[in-house]
Structure formats: structure tokens, C-alpha cells
Coordinates of C-alpha atoms and ligand atoms in Angstrom, one line a residue:
X1 CA -19.1 -39.8 15.1
X2 CA -16.1 -38.3 15.6
X3 CA -13.4 -40.7 15.2
X4 CA -10.9 -41.2 17.9
X5 CA -8.3 -43.8 18.8
X6 CA -8.7 -46.1 21.0
X7 CA -12.0 -46.6 19.5
X8 CA -15.3 -47.4 21.7
X9 CA -17.9 -49.2 21.4
X10 CA -19.9 -47.0 20.4
X11 CA -17.7 -46.0 17.4
X12 CA -17.3 -49.9 16.8
X13 CA -21.2 -50.3 17.0
X14 CA -21.6 -46.9 14.1
X15 CA -18.8 -48.6 12.1
X16 CA -21.0 -52.0 12.2
X17 CA -24.1 -50.4 11.6
X18 CA -22.6 -48.4 8.5
X19 CA -21.2 -51.4 7.0
X20 CA -17.7 -50.6 7.6
X21 CA -17.1 -53.9 9.7
X22 CA -18.7 -57.3 9.4
X23 CA -21.6 -57.9 11.9
X24 CA -19.0 -60.4 13.4
X25 CA -15.7 -58.7 13.3
X26 CA -14.0 -57.5 16.4
X27 CA -11.9 -54.8 16.9
X28 CA -8.3 -55.9 17.9
X29 CA -6.4 -52.7 18.1
X30 CA -7.0 -48.9 16.5
X31 CA -4.3 -46.2 16.6
X32 CA -3.0 -43.4 14.9
X33 CA -1.6 -44.9 11.1
X34 CA 1.4 -42.5 10.4
X35 CA 2.1 -38.4 10.2
X36 CA -0.6 -36.5 9.2
X37 CA -2.2 -32.6 9.9
X38 CA -5.4 -32.7 8.0
X39 CA -7.2 -35.5 9.1
X40 CA -7.9 -37.8 12.0
X41 CA -6.1 -40.8 9.9
X42 CA -6.5 -44.3 12.2
X43 CA -4.9 -47.8 11.2
X44 CA -7.4 -50.3 13.0
X45 CA -6.8 -53.7 13.4
X46 CA -9.4 -56.8 13.6
X47 CA -9.5 -60.1 14.0
X48 CA -9.8 -60.1 9.9
X49 CA -7.7 -57.7 8.7
X50 CA -6.5 -54.2 9.0
X51 CA -8.4 -51.3 7.6
X52 CA -7.2 -47.1 7.2
X53 CA -10.3 -45.0 8.5
X54 CA -9.5 -41.9 7.6
X55 CA -11.9 -38.8 8.8
X56 CA -12.1 -35.0 7.6
X57 CA -13.2 -32.1 9.8
X58 CA -14.4 -28.4 9.7
X59 CA -10.4 -27.8 11.1
X60 CA -6.9 -29.3 10.4
X61 CA -7.2 -32.1 12.6
X62 CA -3.4 -31.0 14.0
X63 CA -4.2 -26.8 14.2
X64 CA -8.2 -27.2 15.1
X65 CA -8.2 -22.8 15.2
X66 CA -7.7 -23.4 11.1
X67 CA -11.2 -24.2 9.5
X68 CA -11.0 -26.4 6.4
X69 CA -13.5 -28.1 4.1
X70 CA -15.1 -31.0 5.7
X71 CA -16.2 -32.9 2.3
X72 CA -12.6 -33.2 1.9
X73 CA -12.8 -37.3 2.2
X74 CA -15.2 -37.2 -0.4
X75 CA -13.0 -36.1 -2.6
X76 CA -10.9 -38.6 -2.3
X77 CA -13.6 -40.9 -2.4
X78 CA -14.8 -39.7 -5.1
X79 CA -10.7 -39.7 -6.9
X80 CA -10.5 -42.8 -6.2
X81 CA -13.9 -43.9 -8.0
X82 CA -13.1 -42.5 -10.9
X83 CA -9.6 -44.4 -11.0
X84 CA -11.1 -47.8 -10.3
X85 CA -12.0 -49.0 -13.8
X86 CA -8.4 -48.3 -15.2
X87 CA -6.5 -51.2 -14.6
X88 CA -3.0 -49.9 -14.1
X89 CA -4.6 -46.8 -11.5
X90 CA -6.7 -49.1 -9.8
X91 CA -3.2 -50.9 -8.9
X92 CA -1.5 -48.3 -7.7
X93 CA -4.6 -47.2 -5.3
X94 CA -5.5 -48.9 -2.0
X95 CA -9.1 -50.6 -2.2
X96 CA -11.6 -48.5 -0.6
X97 CA -13.9 -50.4 1.8
X98 CA -16.6 -47.6 2.6
X99 CA -17.7 -44.2 2.2
X100 CA -19.9 -42.4 5.2
X101 CA -21.4 -38.6 3.9
X102 CA -23.2 -38.5 7.5
X103 CA -19.0 -38.2 9.1
X104 CA -16.9 -37.8 6.3
X105 CA -15.6 -41.1 6.8
X106 CA -13.6 -43.3 4.3
X107 CA -12.5 -46.3 4.7
X108 CA -9.7 -48.0 2.8
X109 CA -7.3 -51.3 2.8
X110 CA -4.6 -50.9 5.0
X111 CA -1.1 -50.9 2.6
X112 CA 1.2 -53.6 4.5
X113 CA 4.6 -51.8 4.7
X114 CA 4.0 -49.0 3.4
X115 CA 6.2 -46.4 3.9
X116 CA 6.2 -42.9 2.1
X117 CA 9.2 -41.6 0.5
X118 CA 9.6 -38.5 3.0
X119 CA 13.7 -39.5 3.1
X120 CA 14.4 -39.1 -0.5
X121 CA 15.4 -35.7 0.5
X122 CA 18.7 -36.9 2.3
X123 CA 18.5 -40.0 0.2
X124 CA 18.0 -39.3 -4.1
X125 CA 19.1 -42.7 -4.7
X126 CA 15.5 -43.8 -3.3
X127 CA 14.7 -42.0 -7.1
X128 CA 15.2 -44.9 -9.0
X129 CA 14.1 -45.9 -12.7
X130 CA 11.4 -48.0 -11.2
X131 CA 9.8 -45.5 -9.2
X132 CA 10.1 -43.0 -12.0
X133 CA 8.3 -45.1 -14.5
X134 CA 5.7 -45.9 -12.0
X135 CA 5.3 -42.4 -10.9
X136 CA 5.1 -41.0 -15.2
X137 CA 3.0 -44.3 -15.6
X138 CA 0.7 -43.3 -13.6
X139 CA 0.1 -39.5 -14.0
X140 CA -0.3 -40.4 -17.7
X141 CA -2.9 -42.7 -17.1
X142 CA -4.5 -40.4 -14.6
X143 CA -4.3 -37.3 -16.9
X144 CA -5.9 -39.6 -19.8
X145 CA -9.2 -40.4 -17.4
X146 CA -12.2 -39.5 -19.5
X147 CA -14.1 -38.0 -16.2
X148 CA -17.1 -36.4 -17.2
X149 CA -17.8 -34.9 -14.1
X150 CA -15.8 -33.9 -10.9
X151 CA -16.5 -31.7 -8.0
X152 CA -14.6 -28.2 -8.0
X153 CA -12.9 -28.6 -4.9
X154 CA -13.4 -25.1 -4.8
X155 CA -12.7 -25.0 -0.6
X156 CA -9.8 -27.0 -0.8
X157 CA -8.2 -25.4 -4.1
X158 CA -9.2 -21.9 -2.3
X159 CA -6.8 -23.0 0.5
X160 CA -4.1 -24.6 -1.3
X161 CA -3.7 -21.3 -3.4
X162 CA -3.6 -19.2 0.0
X163 CA -0.4 -21.1 1.2
X164 CA 1.0 -22.0 -2.4
X165 CA 0.2 -18.6 -4.7
X166 CA -0.2 -15.8 -1.7
X167 CA 0.9 -16.4 1.7
X168 CA 4.6 -17.0 1.1
X169 CA 4.8 -13.6 -1.2
X170 CA 3.5 -11.3 1.6
X171 CA 5.6 -9.6 3.9
X172 CA 3.6 -9.5 7.0
X173 CA 2.5 -13.0 6.7
X174 CA 2.8 -14.5 10.8
X175 CA 5.2 -17.3 9.4
X176 CA 8.4 -17.5 12.1
X177 CA 10.9 -18.5 9.8
X178 CA 13.8 -17.7 12.0
X179 CA 12.1 -20.4 14.2
X180 CA 12.9 -23.1 11.2
X181 CA 16.1 -21.7 10.5
X182 CA 18.0 -18.7 11.4
X183 CA 18.3 -16.3 8.4
X184 CA 15.2 -17.8 6.7
X185 CA 13.1 -15.1 7.5
X186 CA 15.4 -12.3 5.8
X187 CA 16.2 -14.3 2.7
X188 CA 12.3 -14.7 2.1
X189 CA 12.4 -10.9 1.5
X190 CA 14.0 -12.1 -2.0
X191 CA 10.5 -13.4 -3.2
X192 CA 8.9 -10.5 -1.4
X193 CA 10.0 -7.6 -2.8
X194 CA 9.9 -8.3 -6.8
X195 CA 6.7 -7.0 -8.2
X196 CA 7.2 -8.9 -11.6
X197 CA 7.9 -12.2 -9.6
X198 CA 4.6 -11.6 -7.8
X199 CA 2.4 -10.3 -10.8
X200 CA 3.7 -13.6 -12.3
X201 CA 2.8 -15.7 -9.4
X202 CA -0.8 -14.2 -9.2
X203 CA -1.7 -14.9 -12.9
X204 CA -0.7 -18.2 -12.1
X205 CA -2.8 -18.8 -9.3
X206 CA -5.2 -17.6 -11.1
X207 CA -5.1 -20.4 -13.5
X208 CA -4.8 -22.9 -10.5
X209 CA -8.0 -21.4 -9.6
X210 CA -9.6 -21.5 -12.9
X211 CA -11.7 -24.5 -14.4
X212 CA -9.5 -27.0 -16.3
X213 CA -10.4 -30.3 -17.9
X214 CA -8.0 -33.1 -16.6
X215 CA -8.4 -34.6 -13.5
X216 CA -5.3 -34.4 -11.2
X217 CA -4.1 -35.3 -7.5
X218 CA -3.1 -32.3 -6.7
X219 CA -0.5 -33.0 -4.0
X220 CA 1.6 -35.2 -5.6
X221 CA 4.7 -34.9 -3.9
X222 CA 6.8 -37.8 -1.8
X223 CA 4.6 -37.6 1.1
X224 CA 1.6 -39.0 -1.0
X225 CA 3.7 -42.3 -2.5
X226 CA 3.9 -45.4 -0.3
X227 CA 6.5 -48.4 -1.6
X228 CA 5.3 -51.5 -0.6
X229 CA 5.8 -54.8 -1.3
X230 CA 3.0 -54.9 -3.3
X231 CA 4.2 -52.2 -5.3
X232 CA 3.9 -48.6 -5.6
X233 CA 0.4 -46.9 -4.0
X234 CA -0.8 -43.6 -4.3
X235 CA -2.3 -41.6 -1.3
X236 CA -3.9 -39.0 -0.2
X237 CA -6.3 -37.3 -2.6
X238 CA -7.8 -34.7 -1.5
X239 CA -6.6 -31.6 -3.4
X240 CA -7.8 -33.6 -6.6
X241 CA -9.4 -31.6 -8.8
X242 CA -10.4 -31.1 -12.9
X243 CA -7.0 -28.9 -13.6
X244 CA -3.9 -28.8 -15.8
X245 CA -1.5 -31.8 -16.1
X246 CA 1.1 -29.9 -15.7
X247 CA 0.6 -28.6 -11.8
X248 CA 0.9 -32.8 -10.9
X249 CA 4.5 -33.4 -12.7
X250 CA 5.6 -30.0 -12.0
X251 CA 5.0 -30.5 -8.1
X252 CA 6.8 -34.0 -8.7
X253 CA 9.8 -31.9 -10.6
X254 CA 9.8 -29.8 -7.1
X255 CA 10.7 -32.5 -4.7
X256 CA 13.1 -33.9 -7.1
X257 CA 15.0 -31.0 -7.4
X258 CA 15.1 -30.4 -3.5
X259 CA 16.1 -34.3 -3.0
X260 CA 19.1 -33.3 -5.5
X261 CA 18.2 -36.1 -7.8
X262 CA 20.5 -35.3 -10.8
X263 CA 19.4 -32.8 -13.9
X264 CA 20.0 -35.2 -16.5
X265 CA 17.4 -37.5 -14.6
X266 CA 14.7 -34.8 -14.8
X267 CA 15.2 -34.0 -18.5
X268 CA 14.7 -37.4 -19.3
X269 CA 11.1 -37.2 -17.4
X270 CA 10.4 -34.1 -19.6
X271 CA 11.3 -36.1 -22.2
X272 CA 9.2 -39.1 -21.6
X273 CA 6.1 -37.0 -20.3
X274 CA 6.1 -34.0 -22.7
X275 CA 3.5 -31.1 -21.5
X276 CA 3.3 -27.5 -21.5
X277 CA 7.0 -26.9 -20.7
X278 CA 6.4 -23.2 -19.7
X279 CA 3.7 -24.0 -17.9
X280 CA 5.7 -26.5 -15.6
X281 CA 8.5 -24.8 -15.1
X282 CA 6.5 -21.9 -13.5
X283 CA 4.3 -24.3 -11.5
X284 CA 8.0 -26.0 -10.5
X285 CA 9.8 -22.6 -9.4
X286 CA 6.5 -21.6 -7.3
X287 CA 6.3 -25.2 -5.5
X288 CA 9.9 -25.0 -5.1
X289 CA 9.3 -21.4 -3.2
X290 CA 6.3 -22.5 -1.1
X291 CA 8.5 -25.3 0.2
X292 CA 11.3 -23.1 1.2
X293 CA 9.6 -19.8 2.9
X294 CA 5.8 -21.4 3.1
X295 CA 4.3 -22.8 6.1
X296 CA 4.4 -26.3 4.9
X297 CA 8.1 -27.0 5.7
X298 CA 9.7 -30.5 4.5
X299 CA 12.4 -32.4 6.2
X300 CA 15.4 -30.9 4.4
X301 CA 18.5 -30.2 5.4
X302 CA 19.9 -27.7 3.6
X303 CA 22.1 -24.7 4.4
X304 CA 20.8 -21.0 3.9
X305 CA 23.3 -20.7 1.7
X306 CA 21.7 -23.6 -0.6
X307 CA 18.5 -22.3 0.1
X308 CA 19.4 -18.9 -1.7
X309 CA 20.4 -21.0 -4.6
X310 CA 17.5 -23.2 -5.0
X311 CA 15.4 -19.8 -4.4
X312 CA 17.3 -18.1 -7.4
X313 CA 16.9 -21.3 -9.4
X314 CA 13.0 -20.9 -9.0
X315 CA 12.6 -17.6 -9.5
X316 CA 14.1 -17.9 -12.9
X317 CA 11.9 -20.9 -13.8
X318 CA 9.0 -18.8 -12.8
X319 CA 10.2 -15.6 -14.9
X320 CA 11.8 -17.2 -17.8
X321 CA 9.4 -19.9 -18.1
X322 CA 12.2 -22.4 -19.2
X323 CA 14.0 -25.3 -17.3
Ligands
LIG401 N1 -4.2 -46.7 2.8 C1 -2.8 -46.8 3.4 N2 -2.3 -47.7 4.0 C2 -1.3 -47.6 5.0 N3 -0.9 -46.5 5.7 C3 -1.7 -45.4 5.3 C4 -2.5 -45.5 4.0 N4 -3.7 -44.2 4.2 C5 -2.4 -43.3 4.9 N5 -1.5 -44.1 5.4 C6 -0.9 -43.5 6.6 O1 -1.2 -42.8 7.4 C7 -0.6 -41.1 7.3 C8 -1.5 -40.0 6.8 O2 -2.6 -40.6 5.8 P1 -3.1 -39.2 5.0 O3 -1.7 -38.7 4.2 O4 -3.7 -39.3 3.8 O5 -3.4 -38.4 6.0 P2 -3.8 -36.9 5.8 O6 -4.5 -36.2 7.3 O7 -4.5 -36.3 4.7 O8 -2.2 -35.9 6.2 P3 -1.6 -34.7 5.4 O9 -1.8 -33.5 6.6 O10 -0.2 -34.7 5.5 O11 -2.2 -34.4 4.5 C9 0.0 -41.7 5.9 O12 1.2 -40.8 5.8 C10 0.8 -42.8 6.0 O13 1.5 -43.0 6.9
LIG402 MG1 -3.3 -34.9 3.2

């Protein structure tokens, strides 16, 4: 079953057979749920409710020539299963409705009026005290979960590893950075020509790929945070694995830096969730660099000069292991 909008009668029959829809439930409309690259993610309105259907394919939905691990919605499903018995974490998660491993199809509750935080780079005021508290509560509870077994998710980690720790630091990576912003390509040489930086990044990349003990979200950036009248919901958990909790907090800190959230707010986050500072600093620096010079660009409007300042700061974080 290949999911696409609008749903056909064949789709609907399949969804009924697999228990995604009740026998007497009729579909009123279906369409793209929002902006996403990796998967086919639809919002389906029925006469009873609205649900999200998310299907992973053996490639990136938006770029079919790029292969990607098909089992990633299964990872997402298992992640939510691990969180279900902890009340706080369950409250921060959309309710899971069904999962079908034969077509890598996941159904979950549609978060009404859910809006991600991708405007935060222009509006740092979105990082309220209440949001900071929710995000830290979530990470602390997540990283305290005792998860005995979780898939290695090695194929997704290998994909992320390439895009975070390898390609941005390669001279010939094929990215057209000048197409994003004229002058970005020559600026990127500052992270491609420093052997000490590259050695440290490689070492951290190995650490990212090695087995850890705590369940982490793996992509904890503002695109995965949905605000809604029912409170904060955390979505898109396909990069989860047992790893270093520092990775989640570092990704969050990197994006708050890029959103120009004041330093004192970031310091207080570090104080209220003390982890290995050296590792946090290094992962934070790497996330900043890959967002400036990698393929997964953000809706930032920073001048080239500002990007250069960010990049210097990020390199300091990586090489000197401190904020
Ligand atoms: N449970 C939900 N309720 C409401 N909207 C949702 C829900 N899940 C996803 N969306 C919307 O669909 C978009 C894409 O979802 P998601 O990020 O999970 O897909 P993806 O294909 O993994 O995206 P990406 O390529 O960014 O990783 C979200 O940004 C959001 O706008
Ligand atoms: Mg995703």
C-alpha cells in the first residue's frame, strides 16, 4: 500500500482491514499534514475525527533518488511505546492509534492547531519560560527512562552521521552553498581546512555511532516541537536510539543560539540540567556548523558576517569543550 493524497477507495479498504479506521467510519478529506521531507505524512479527516498517517519509504519522499531506511516509522512507533507508561512523557506525545509493519504505516492523533517552532529564529521571544520548562521536563524524563531494549537504528544514525559529522566538513560535498547565499561556499572553507577541527569532529562522530544507554529523541530541534492548545507535543522521533543524552540537549542549545536566545537563558538551562559540559559544548558546536554549511538548512536570515561569527563560536565550542 503506497500512501498518497487524496486517499482512494483501495487505500480506505486497506486502512479498514488493518484496523486504522472503524468499519463505519467514512473519510471526508485527506491532504499533506505539513512541511516534511523524509516521509509521506497526511492528515485524514473522517466523520468522527482527524488522524495523521505517516509512511516511510525506502527513499526520502521529497528526493526519491536518495535512499533511506524504510523501517523508520517502526522506530517512531517503538519510541512512543517506550514513553507510554510515563505520564508526563505520554502527555507530551500524540496518541498512537495503529502501526502496520507490512507497509511501514503509523497512525497517530492529529494535534489540533499544532504549530511548530520554526519561526523561533526570527522570534526568539517564542522561547518563553514555560516552553523552556516543558522542554527540559521532557528531556529529563526521557533520559531517565529505563529502556531495556531498543533497536539500534543504525541505518538512520549512519544517514544522520553523514549529514552532521562528515559531509559539511568535506571540500567536495556537492552542496551548492552559494545558491543558498552568495559567499557561503567560500566561507565554508573555514570548517574544511582545519585538521584539528576535523579530527575532533570525526571522534565525536564515532561517539554518535557507538552504543549508549539512554533513549534519546535524536532530532530535538524546533521543527519537532508543536505548540497546541493542549500543551507542547514532541513529534518526529524516527532518529531515536540508545545514546548520549547530551546529544538532545546540545541540538536544542544549538538552535536556541541560532535563534539568538540570550546567553543567560542558555546558561540557566545548563544549570538546571547538568550533563557532561565538554560533550554538550562539542555537540552544540557541530549542530551549529552543520546547520550553517550542511544540506539541512534552516529558515534563518543571518548575514554572511553573522554566520562567520556563529561559525567561529561553534569551532571554539568544539575545540575547547566549553561554553
Ligand atoms: N500528530 C500531528 N498532529 C498535527 N500535525 C502533525 C502531526 N505530525 C506531523 N504533523 C505535521 O506534519 C509535518 C511533517 O511531520 P513529520 O515532521 O513527522 O514528518 P517527516 O516526514 O518526518 O518530516 P521531516 O522531513 O522534517 O523529518 C509536521 O511538521 C507537522 O506540521
Ligand atoms: Mg522526520
